[in-house]
GROMACS .gro file of C-alpha atoms in nm:
model
  437
    1UNK     CA    1 -12.321  19.798  -1.911
    2UNK     CA    2 -12.091  19.988  -2.239
    3UNK     CA    3 -11.754  19.831  -2.260
    4UNK     CA    4 -11.585  20.145  -2.184
    5UNK     CA    5 -11.819  20.311  -1.931
    6UNK     CA    6 -11.635  20.230  -1.594
    7UNK     CA    7 -11.938  20.168  -1.275
    8UNK     CA    8 -11.846  20.475  -1.104
    9UNK     CA    9 -11.973  20.663  -1.395
   10UNK     CA   10 -12.223  20.431  -1.479
   11UNK     CA   11 -12.334  20.476  -1.033
   12UNK     CA   12 -12.306  20.885  -1.115
   13UNK     CA   13 -12.507  20.877  -1.459
   14UNK     CA   14 -12.801  20.664  -1.222
   15UNK     CA   15 -12.796  20.937  -0.938
   16UNK     CA   16 -12.851  21.221  -1.201
   17UNK     CA   17 -13.091  20.970  -1.364
   18UNK     CA   18 -13.302  20.980  -1.022
   19UNK     CA   19 -13.267  21.371  -0.931
   20UNK     CA   20 -13.413  21.469  -1.279
   21UNK     CA   21 -13.709  21.220  -1.258
   22UNK     CA   22 -13.899  21.424  -1.008
   23UNK     CA   23 -13.990  21.156  -0.806
   24UNK     CA   24 -14.123  21.168  -0.447
   25UNK     CA   25 -13.823  21.351  -0.238
   26UNK     CA   26 -13.744  21.125   0.067
   27UNK     CA   27 -13.710  20.798  -0.162
   28UNK     CA   28 -13.499  20.960  -0.415
   29UNK     CA   29 -13.273  21.062  -0.128
   30UNK     CA   30 -13.303  20.694   0.002
   31UNK     CA   31 -13.214  20.635  -0.307
   32UNK     CA   32 -12.922  20.847  -0.380
   33UNK     CA   33 -12.769  20.781  -0.038
   34UNK     CA   34 -12.783  20.373  -0.144
   35UNK     CA   35 -12.626  20.462  -0.476
   36UNK     CA   36 -12.376  20.719  -0.276
   37UNK     CA   37 -12.230  20.418  -0.055
   38UNK     CA   38 -12.228  20.163  -0.414
   39UNK     CA   39 -12.035  20.475  -0.541
   40UNK     CA   40 -11.785  20.496  -0.244
   41UNK     CA   41 -11.720  20.162  -0.239
   42UNK     CA   42 -11.658  20.090  -0.590
   43UNK     CA   43 -11.457  20.449  -0.638
   44UNK     CA   44 -11.194  20.323  -0.389
   45UNK     CA   45 -11.174  19.982  -0.578
   46UNK     CA   46 -11.073  20.117  -0.904
   47UNK     CA   47 -10.843  20.356  -0.702
   48UNK     CA   48 -10.660  20.059  -0.523
   49UNK     CA   49 -10.673  19.911  -0.884
   50UNK     CA   50 -10.495  20.212  -1.059
   51UNK     CA   51 -10.269  20.254  -0.761
   52UNK     CA   52 -10.165  19.886  -0.791
   53UNK     CA   53 -10.123  19.869  -1.198
   54UNK     CA   54  -9.935  20.242  -1.155
   55UNK     CA   55 -10.139  20.338  -1.451
   56UNK     CA   56 -10.534  20.490  -1.494
   57UNK     CA   57 -10.801  20.247  -1.757
   58UNK     CA   58 -10.647  20.269  -2.126
   59UNK     CA   59 -10.328  20.372  -1.991
   60UNK     CA   60  -9.991  20.221  -2.166
   61UNK     CA   61  -9.776  20.029  -1.973
   62UNK     CA   62  -9.464  20.230  -1.930
   63UNK     CA   63  -9.106  20.033  -1.853
   64UNK     CA   64  -9.076  20.036  -1.560
   65UNK     CA   65  -9.512  19.981  -1.448
   66UNK     CA   66  -9.548  19.682  -1.286
   67UNK     CA   67  -9.649  19.391  -1.460
   68UNK     CA   68 -10.014  19.300  -1.493
   69UNK     CA   69 -10.339  19.433  -1.652
   70UNK     CA   70 -10.666  19.450  -1.676
   71UNK     CA   71 -10.905  19.195  -1.788
   72UNK     CA   72 -11.282  19.318  -1.781
   73UNK     CA   73 -11.524  19.285  -1.551
   74UNK     CA   74 -11.609  18.968  -1.304
   75UNK     CA   75 -11.973  18.866  -1.173
   76UNK     CA   76 -12.129  19.131  -0.915
   77UNK     CA   77 -12.062  19.070  -0.535
   78UNK     CA   78 -12.344  19.187  -0.328
   79UNK     CA   79 -12.201  19.309  -0.010
   80UNK     CA   80 -12.439  19.383   0.288
   81UNK     CA   81 -12.451  19.686   0.483
   82UNK     CA   82 -12.650  19.920   0.761
   83UNK     CA   83 -12.812  20.063   0.462
   84UNK     CA   84 -12.859  19.756   0.283
   85UNK     CA   85 -12.712  19.521  -0.026
   86UNK     CA   86 -12.483  19.701  -0.232
   87UNK     CA   87 -12.382  19.564  -0.579
   88UNK     CA   88 -12.006  19.622  -0.686
   89UNK     CA   89 -11.849  19.498  -0.947
   90UNK     CA   90 -11.533  19.280  -0.999
   91UNK     CA   91 -11.194  19.357  -1.202
   92UNK     CA   92 -11.054  19.093  -1.348
   93UNK     CA   93 -10.644  19.130  -1.332
   94UNK     CA   94 -10.461  18.911  -1.438
   95UNK     CA   95 -10.070  18.758  -1.382
   96UNK     CA   96  -9.898  18.936  -1.073
   97UNK     CA   97 -10.242  19.095  -0.975
   98UNK     CA   98 -10.484  18.876  -0.946
   99UNK     CA   99 -10.398  18.837  -0.528
  100UNK     CA  100 -10.560  19.160  -0.537
  101UNK     CA  101 -10.909  19.065  -0.609
  102UNK     CA  102 -10.918  18.764  -0.361
  103UNK     CA  103 -10.834  18.985  -0.088
  104UNK     CA  104 -11.113  19.257  -0.197
  105UNK     CA  105 -11.339  18.985  -0.204
  106UNK     CA  106 -11.257  18.689  -0.077
  107UNK     CA  107 -11.523  18.472   0.042
  108UNK     CA  108 -11.534  18.629   0.402
  109UNK     CA  109 -11.591  18.960   0.238
  110UNK     CA  110 -11.944  18.969   0.228
  111UNK     CA  111 -12.080  19.282   0.487
  112UNK     CA  112 -11.938  19.584   0.692
  113UNK     CA  113 -11.806  19.652   0.997
  114UNK     CA  114 -12.114  19.922   0.977
  115UNK     CA  115 -12.361  19.585   0.954
  116UNK     CA  116 -12.176  19.427   1.229
  117UNK     CA  117 -12.192  19.676   1.481
  118UNK     CA  118 -12.561  19.738   1.442
  119UNK     CA  119 -12.627  19.329   1.456
  120UNK     CA  120 -12.407  19.363   1.788
  121UNK     CA  121 -12.614  19.701   1.909
  122UNK     CA  122 -12.936  19.532   1.849
  123UNK     CA  123 -12.836  19.193   1.992
  124UNK     CA  124 -12.695  19.365   2.336
  125UNK     CA  125 -13.030  19.531   2.342
  126UNK     CA  126 -13.206  19.300   2.382
  127UNK     CA  127 -13.361  19.114   2.065
  128UNK     CA  128 -13.266  18.728   2.010
  129UNK     CA  129 -13.045  18.682   1.742
  130UNK     CA  130 -13.370  18.497   1.587
  131UNK     CA  131 -13.563  18.891   1.581
  132UNK     CA  132 -13.190  19.037   1.501
  133UNK     CA  133 -13.223  18.821   1.100
  134UNK     CA  134 -13.621  18.929   1.148
  135UNK     CA  135 -13.519  19.277   1.179
  136UNK     CA  136 -13.279  19.293   0.862
  137UNK     CA  137 -13.515  19.152   0.630
  138UNK     CA  138 -13.798  19.360   0.765
  139UNK     CA  139 -13.557  19.665   0.653
  140UNK     CA  140 -13.325  19.606   0.410
  141UNK     CA  141 -13.509  19.274   0.212
  142UNK     CA  142 -13.407  18.928   0.205
  143UNK     CA  143 -13.070  19.045   0.019
  144UNK     CA  144 -12.942  19.194   0.307
  145UNK     CA  145 -13.058  18.883   0.572
  146UNK     CA  146 -12.786  18.730   0.817
  147UNK     CA  147 -12.903  18.408   0.945
  148UNK     CA  148 -12.847  18.360   1.329
  149UNK     CA  149 -12.573  18.124   1.311
  150UNK     CA  150 -12.415  18.483   1.127
  151UNK     CA  151 -12.551  18.706   1.419
  152UNK     CA  152 -12.410  18.456   1.696
  153UNK     CA  153 -12.146  18.434   1.490
  154UNK     CA  154 -12.058  18.830   1.470
  155UNK     CA  155 -12.088  18.888   1.864
  156UNK     CA  156 -11.806  18.639   1.970
  157UNK     CA  157 -11.681  19.001   1.898
  158UNK     CA  158 -11.744  19.120   2.190
  159UNK     CA  159 -11.519  18.855   2.364
  160UNK     CA  160 -11.218  18.982   2.254
  161UNK     CA  161 -11.338  19.373   2.306
  162UNK     CA  162 -11.396  19.277   2.637
  163UNK     CA  163 -11.065  19.132   2.695
  164UNK     CA  164 -10.913  19.435   2.555
  165UNK     CA  165 -11.119  19.636   2.810
  166UNK     CA  166 -10.999  19.454   3.069
  167UNK     CA  167 -10.629  19.517   2.975
  168UNK     CA  168 -10.656  19.851   2.920
  169UNK     CA  169 -10.399  20.124   3.109
  170UNK     CA  170 -10.602  20.341   3.395
  171UNK     CA  171 -10.270  20.572   3.501
  172UNK     CA  172 -10.443  20.786   3.284
  173UNK     CA  173 -10.769  20.807   3.448
  174UNK     CA  174 -10.859  21.046   3.806
  175UNK     CA  175 -11.153  21.021   3.999
  176UNK     CA  176 -11.285  21.171   4.252
  177UNK     CA  177 -11.630  20.901   4.281
  178UNK     CA  178 -11.595  20.569   4.254
  179UNK     CA  179 -11.914  20.326   4.280
  180UNK     CA  180 -11.870  19.935   4.380
  181UNK     CA  181 -12.210  19.760   4.330
  182UNK     CA  182 -12.297  19.404   4.192
  183UNK     CA  183 -12.580  19.177   4.043
  184UNK     CA  184 -12.692  18.848   4.003
  185UNK     CA  185 -12.680  18.585   3.748
  186UNK     CA  186 -12.699  18.271   3.683
  187UNK     CA  187 -12.329  18.187   3.489
  188UNK     CA  188 -12.240  17.830   3.593
  189UNK     CA  189 -12.411  17.470   3.562
  190UNK     CA  190 -12.578  17.370   3.815
  191UNK     CA  191 -12.526  17.664   4.076
  192UNK     CA  192 -12.720  17.919   4.205
  193UNK     CA  193 -12.704  18.283   4.141
  194UNK     CA  194 -12.315  18.454   4.171
  195UNK     CA  195 -12.277  18.819   4.170
  196UNK     CA  196 -12.089  19.011   3.883
  197UNK     CA  197 -11.885  19.313   4.037
  198UNK     CA  198 -11.903  19.675   3.868
  199UNK     CA  199 -11.655  19.943   3.935
  200UNK     CA  200 -11.763  20.266   3.772
  201UNK     CA  201 -11.626  20.669   3.858
  202UNK     CA  202 -11.685  21.071   3.801
  203UNK     CA  203 -11.312  21.155   3.704
  204UNK     CA  204 -11.217  21.513   3.760
  205UNK     CA  205 -11.345  21.654   3.462
  206UNK     CA  206 -11.671  21.556   3.623
  207UNK     CA  207 -11.687  21.259   3.331
  208UNK     CA  208 -11.847  20.898   3.391
  209UNK     CA  209 -11.604  20.648   3.356
  210UNK     CA  210 -11.696  20.284   3.335
  211UNK     CA  211 -11.417  20.107   3.554
  212UNK     CA  212 -11.469  19.769   3.628
  213UNK     CA  213 -11.591  19.429   3.606
  214UNK     CA  214 -11.541  19.035   3.774
  215UNK     CA  215 -11.736  18.840   3.870
  216UNK     CA  216 -11.755  18.619   4.237
  217UNK     CA  217 -11.887  18.310   4.398
  218UNK     CA  218 -12.004  18.557   4.660
  219UNK     CA  219 -11.989  18.983   4.704
  220UNK     CA  220 -11.678  18.886   4.988
  221UNK     CA  221 -11.359  19.082   5.118
  222UNK     CA  222 -11.144  18.886   4.896
  223UNK     CA  223 -11.383  18.866   4.584
  224UNK     CA  224 -11.451  19.277   4.646
  225UNK     CA  225 -11.017  19.271   4.701
  226UNK     CA  226 -10.951  19.098   4.362
  227UNK     CA  227 -11.161  19.341   4.161
  228UNK     CA  228 -10.975  19.703   4.310
  229UNK     CA  229 -10.614  19.521   4.334
  230UNK     CA  230 -10.671  19.459   3.973
  231UNK     CA  231 -10.823  19.845   3.898
  232UNK     CA  232 -10.489  19.990   4.103
  233UNK     CA  233 -10.236  19.780   3.979
  234UNK     CA  234 -10.350  19.925   3.623
  235UNK     CA  235 -10.289  20.290   3.735
  236UNK     CA  236 -10.568  20.336   3.965
  237UNK     CA  237 -10.552  20.592   4.251
  238UNK     CA  238 -10.731  20.605   4.490
  239UNK     CA  239 -11.089  20.839   4.511
  240UNK     CA  240 -11.211  21.099   4.718
  241UNK     CA  241 -11.493  20.920   4.796
  242UNK     CA  242 -11.630  20.573   4.780
  243UNK     CA  243 -12.033  20.474   4.718
  244UNK     CA  244 -12.154  20.124   4.803
  245UNK     CA  245 -12.460  19.955   4.931
  246UNK     CA  246 -12.412  19.814   5.335
  247UNK     CA  247 -12.237  19.471   5.235
  248UNK     CA  248 -12.011  19.386   5.520
  249UNK     CA  249 -11.765  19.256   5.236
  250UNK     CA  250 -11.750  19.506   5.030
  251UNK     CA  251 -11.669  19.748   5.309
  252UNK     CA  252 -11.378  19.603   5.447
  253UNK     CA  253 -11.250  19.567   5.075
  254UNK     CA  254 -11.277  19.976   5.067
  255UNK     CA  255 -11.096  19.983   5.376
  256UNK     CA  256 -10.850  19.754   5.301
  257UNK     CA  257 -10.783  19.880   4.947
  258UNK     CA  258 -10.846  20.281   4.991
  259UNK     CA  259 -10.783  20.352   5.346
  260UNK     CA  260 -10.733  20.765   5.288
  261UNK     CA  261 -11.114  20.765   5.073
  262UNK     CA  262 -11.433  20.821   5.218
  263UNK     CA  263 -11.670  20.625   5.229
  264UNK     CA  264 -12.085  20.697   5.140
  265UNK     CA  265 -12.315  20.428   5.199
  266UNK     CA  266 -12.606  20.420   4.973
  267UNK     CA  267 -12.907  20.634   5.114
  268UNK     CA  268 -13.113  20.420   4.913
  269UNK     CA  269 -13.002  20.094   5.038
  270UNK     CA  270 -13.080  20.230   5.364
  271UNK     CA  271 -13.374  20.362   5.353
  272UNK     CA  272 -13.520  19.990   5.232
  273UNK     CA  273 -13.376  19.862   5.537
  274UNK     CA  274 -13.586  20.075   5.757
  275UNK     CA  275 -13.923  20.085   5.598
  276UNK     CA  276 -13.857  19.683   5.621
  277UNK     CA  277 -13.846  19.705   5.981
  278UNK     CA  278 -14.188  19.915   6.014
  279UNK     CA  279 -14.556  19.861   6.007
  280UNK     CA  280 -14.725  19.963   5.651
  281UNK     CA  281 -14.941  20.274   5.830
  282UNK     CA  282 -14.582  20.435   5.966
  283UNK     CA  283 -14.382  20.393   5.664
  284UNK     CA  284 -14.426  20.729   5.462
  285UNK     CA  285 -14.385  20.969   5.764
  286UNK     CA  286 -14.073  20.772   5.877
  287UNK     CA  287 -13.922  20.750   5.539
  288UNK     CA  288 -14.002  21.177   5.525
  289UNK     CA  289 -13.840  21.225   5.800
  290UNK     CA  290 -13.564  20.954   5.701
  291UNK     CA  291 -13.498  21.214   5.411
  292UNK     CA  292 -13.545  21.520   5.573
  293UNK     CA  293 -13.202  21.443   5.775
  294UNK     CA  294 -13.009  21.488   5.431
  295UNK     CA  295 -13.222  21.707   5.207
  296UNK     CA  296 -13.192  22.147   5.177
  297UNK     CA  297 -12.879  22.148   5.382
  298UNK     CA  298 -12.712  22.488   5.280
  299UNK     CA  299 -12.400  22.469   5.449
  300UNK     CA  300 -12.078  22.334   5.305
  301UNK     CA  301 -11.824  22.112   5.472
  302UNK     CA  302 -11.833  22.020   5.839
  303UNK     CA  303 -12.084  22.287   5.894
  304UNK     CA  304 -12.318  22.106   5.676
  305UNK     CA  305 -12.230  21.747   5.848
  306UNK     CA  306 -12.333  21.926   6.217
  307UNK     CA  307 -12.619  21.999   6.047
  308UNK     CA  308 -12.704  21.629   5.929
  309UNK     CA  309 -12.630  21.519   6.279
  310UNK     CA  310 -12.874  21.705   6.472
  311UNK     CA  311 -13.098  21.644   6.262
  312UNK     CA  312 -13.070  21.239   6.286
  313UNK     CA  313 -13.048  21.328   6.642
  314UNK     CA  314 -13.390  21.467   6.600
  315UNK     CA  315 -13.521  21.185   6.439
  316UNK     CA  316 -13.408  20.897   6.675
  317UNK     CA  317 -13.545  21.069   6.934
  318UNK     CA  318 -13.859  21.059   6.799
  319UNK     CA  319 -13.892  20.728   6.640
  320UNK     CA  320 -13.615  20.503   6.865
  321UNK     CA  321 -13.902  20.424   7.169
  322UNK     CA  322 -14.172  20.312   6.857
  323UNK     CA  323 -13.909  20.121   6.593
  324UNK     CA  324 -13.592  20.080   6.766
  325UNK     CA  325 -13.431  19.840   6.521
  326UNK     CA  326 -13.508  20.051   6.297
  327UNK     CA  327 -13.397  20.286   6.398
  328UNK     CA  328 -13.067  20.163   6.450
  329UNK     CA  329 -12.979  20.135   6.082
  330UNK     CA  330 -12.940  20.508   6.100
  331UNK     CA  331 -12.781  20.571   6.421
  332UNK     CA  332 -12.478  20.280   6.366
  333UNK     CA  333 -12.431  20.390   6.009
  334UNK     CA  334 -12.475  20.764   6.035
  335UNK     CA  335 -12.089  20.846   5.993
  336UNK     CA  336 -12.096  20.710   5.710
  337UNK     CA  337 -12.465  20.811   5.540
  338UNK     CA  338 -12.308  21.199   5.605
  339UNK     CA  339 -12.010  21.184   5.448
  340UNK     CA  340 -12.179  21.304   5.083
  341UNK     CA  341 -12.192  21.601   5.290
  342UNK     CA  342 -11.864  21.729   5.326
  343UNK     CA  343 -11.870  21.761   4.852
  344UNK     CA  344 -11.963  22.020   4.674
  345UNK     CA  345 -12.366  22.090   4.722
  346UNK     CA  346 -12.413  22.053   4.367
  347UNK     CA  347 -12.313  21.688   4.366
  348UNK     CA  348 -12.491  21.560   4.658
  349UNK     CA  349 -12.784  21.432   4.519
  350UNK     CA  350 -12.572  21.217   4.295
  351UNK     CA  351 -12.257  21.086   4.511
  352UNK     CA  352 -12.540  20.957   4.795
  353UNK     CA  353 -12.646  20.640   4.625
  354UNK     CA  354 -12.549  20.413   4.372
  355UNK     CA  355 -12.954  20.405   4.228
  356UNK     CA  356 -12.773  20.395   3.851
  357UNK     CA  357 -12.554  20.120   3.810
  358UNK     CA  358 -12.831  19.965   3.968
  359UNK     CA  359 -13.129  20.105   3.692
  360UNK     CA  360 -12.850  19.983   3.439
  361UNK     CA  361 -12.816  19.620   3.550
  362UNK     CA  362 -13.203  19.601   3.539
  363UNK     CA  363 -13.106  19.644   3.125
  364UNK     CA  364 -12.871  19.384   3.197
  365UNK     CA  365 -13.103  19.127   3.376
  366UNK     CA  366 -13.435  19.193   3.035
  367UNK     CA  367 -13.116  19.155   2.831
  368UNK     CA  368 -13.035  18.806   2.980
  369UNK     CA  369 -13.424  18.667   2.940
  370UNK     CA  370 -13.428  18.658   2.562
  371UNK     CA  371 -13.115  18.404   2.578
  372UNK     CA  372 -13.313  18.134   2.839
  373UNK     CA  373 -12.984  18.057   2.986
  374UNK     CA  374 -12.654  18.131   2.933
  375UNK     CA  375 -12.375  17.922   2.833
  376UNK     CA  376 -12.083  17.957   3.063
  377UNK     CA  377 -11.870  18.266   3.320
  378UNK     CA  378 -11.701  18.427   2.978
  379UNK     CA  379 -12.039  18.417   2.796
  380UNK     CA  380 -12.198  18.637   3.107
  381UNK     CA  381 -11.914  18.840   3.150
  382UNK     CA  382 -11.929  19.002   2.788
  383UNK     CA  383 -12.280  19.059   2.749
  384UNK     CA  384 -12.280  19.211   3.137
  385UNK     CA  385 -11.960  19.411   2.999
  386UNK     CA  386 -12.192  19.501   2.643
  387UNK     CA  387 -12.467  19.633   2.803
  388UNK     CA  388 -12.307  19.880   3.100
  389UNK     CA  389 -12.030  19.993   2.818
  390UNK     CA  390 -12.320  20.080   2.570
  391UNK     CA  391 -12.555  20.200   2.866
  392UNK     CA  392 -12.238  20.412   2.977
  393UNK     CA  393 -12.206  20.659   2.711
  394UNK     CA  394 -12.563  20.774   2.812
  395UNK     CA  395 -12.461  20.824   3.201
  396UNK     CA  396 -12.498  21.178   3.243
  397UNK     CA  397 -12.124  21.328   3.449
  398UNK     CA  398 -12.107  21.635   3.684
  399UNK     CA  399 -12.071  21.962   3.653
  400UNK     CA  400 -11.691  22.101   3.805
  401UNK     CA  401 -11.751  22.486   3.855
  402UNK     CA  402 -11.503  22.677   4.049
  403UNK     CA  403 -11.647  22.660   4.354
  404UNK     CA  404 -11.673  22.264   4.323
  405UNK     CA  405 -11.311  22.247   4.237
  406UNK     CA  406 -11.198  22.424   4.524
  407UNK     CA  407 -11.387  22.246   4.691
  408UNK     CA  408 -11.258  21.902   4.535
  409UNK     CA  409 -10.912  21.998   4.574
  410UNK     CA  410 -10.961  22.114   4.919
  411UNK     CA  411 -11.044  21.767   4.988
  412UNK     CA  412 -10.760  21.610   4.802
  413UNK     CA  413 -10.505  21.774   4.963
  414UNK     CA  414 -10.679  21.713   5.324
  415UNK     CA  415 -10.696  21.303   5.271
  416UNK     CA  416 -10.525  21.190   5.028
  417UNK     CA  417 -10.214  21.432   5.027
  418UNK     CA  418 -10.165  21.529   4.679
  419UNK     CA  419  -9.929  21.813   4.632
  420UNK     CA  420 -10.071  22.115   4.459
  421UNK     CA  421 -10.045  22.067   4.095
  422UNK     CA  422 -10.166  21.698   4.097
  423UNK     CA  423 -10.496  21.770   3.924
  424UNK     CA  424 -10.527  21.965   3.580
  425UNK     CA  425 -10.776  22.117   3.772
  426UNK     CA  426 -10.547  22.325   3.958
  427UNK     CA  427 -10.502  22.573   3.708
  428UNK     CA  428 -10.854  22.668   3.600
  429UNK     CA  429 -10.925  22.705   3.976
  430UNK     CA  430 -10.612  22.920   3.968
  431UNK     CA  431 -10.719  23.109   3.680
  432UNK     CA  432 -11.046  23.169   3.807
  433UNK     CA  433 -10.928  23.291   4.111
  434UNK     CA  434 -10.673  23.553   3.966
  435UNK     CA  435 -10.951  23.686   3.748
  436UNK     CA  436 -11.203  23.715   4.046
  437UNK     CA  437 -10.978  23.901   4.205
   0.00000   0.00000   0.00000
């Protein structure tokens, strides 16, 4: 390097040379991208040094300028980034500013947050520590490798993020629909699989939100009440509808925690219970008749519920003589099976089952397979949280049309006795009605 040419000027010259050489365009763009990252790092370093010394390169120190001066460059430092390894020049500073370089290039400054985030993302999506190490070498080369031990240490950040998430304030989150479900994992030595209890919802704007997660020795009333109490203590209000499977402990917890909310039994769970009590040759027809109770109902509100009850009566009359125990799955739970029909028609197919969270639990179990065993409860919870938190970013919400908003507001007044103006969507509906008039 020429003594009077700064590292940033050298990098800019290398970028110009790449474009001038006329190489393959994609290859040139990739190299320029990496040089641009290096240029950004180096430019920031030089700006920090100028600000710390109070003067630019080759500028004389004024009478009231800080003490200290530049003294050339040290050996370059390689920083591992999401675009591969980047080499930056380290300035030598004398006197009062020597500690600046220690802060910029200390022993711990070897990789960027973006690369650490990439490592965590790969790990959460099912790659083992060994796979993460191999992936980085394959993509970025040997200089960008991160050992299995380092990958494991980086992923410890998940615990801190999980702890922060568990304590966050929920008073600003208002939900219409609350989904509750659990999945079993082995999290304690010499113990059977135990449930991880999960709550997620759809807010008043139609957006999905991951709300809570907690361990439980069993899916008991006390375990579920503990999770729901934690949510309400942090400010979560009562939903209009709670969707869950048919666990008695969960049902009792919902009734105790949200007595004014409606409860919808997952239709998919009931269908499985129903067909499990029917011979194989009749399962197809019984299943078709079961779903015909709830599908293609054009009526709204109480009229929709009345129509479903009429269809259910025909279903019971047809199949009860042959399969009474199977039909009891519908007859004994009919109130909880038709609750979703009180809600907007465009929401019904999404709020009548809890399949979304079950599919996501499948991803979590796939992730656990590559670990072999979970070291303990905290590791299990942080891993389940990490998978669900990232999966929740891809969950689809619900469309809130003016008609749907009006229906939800009517239910809110009827069930929760909330005054007008409680929900921000009130203004949207009022404006829509005024415009239509």
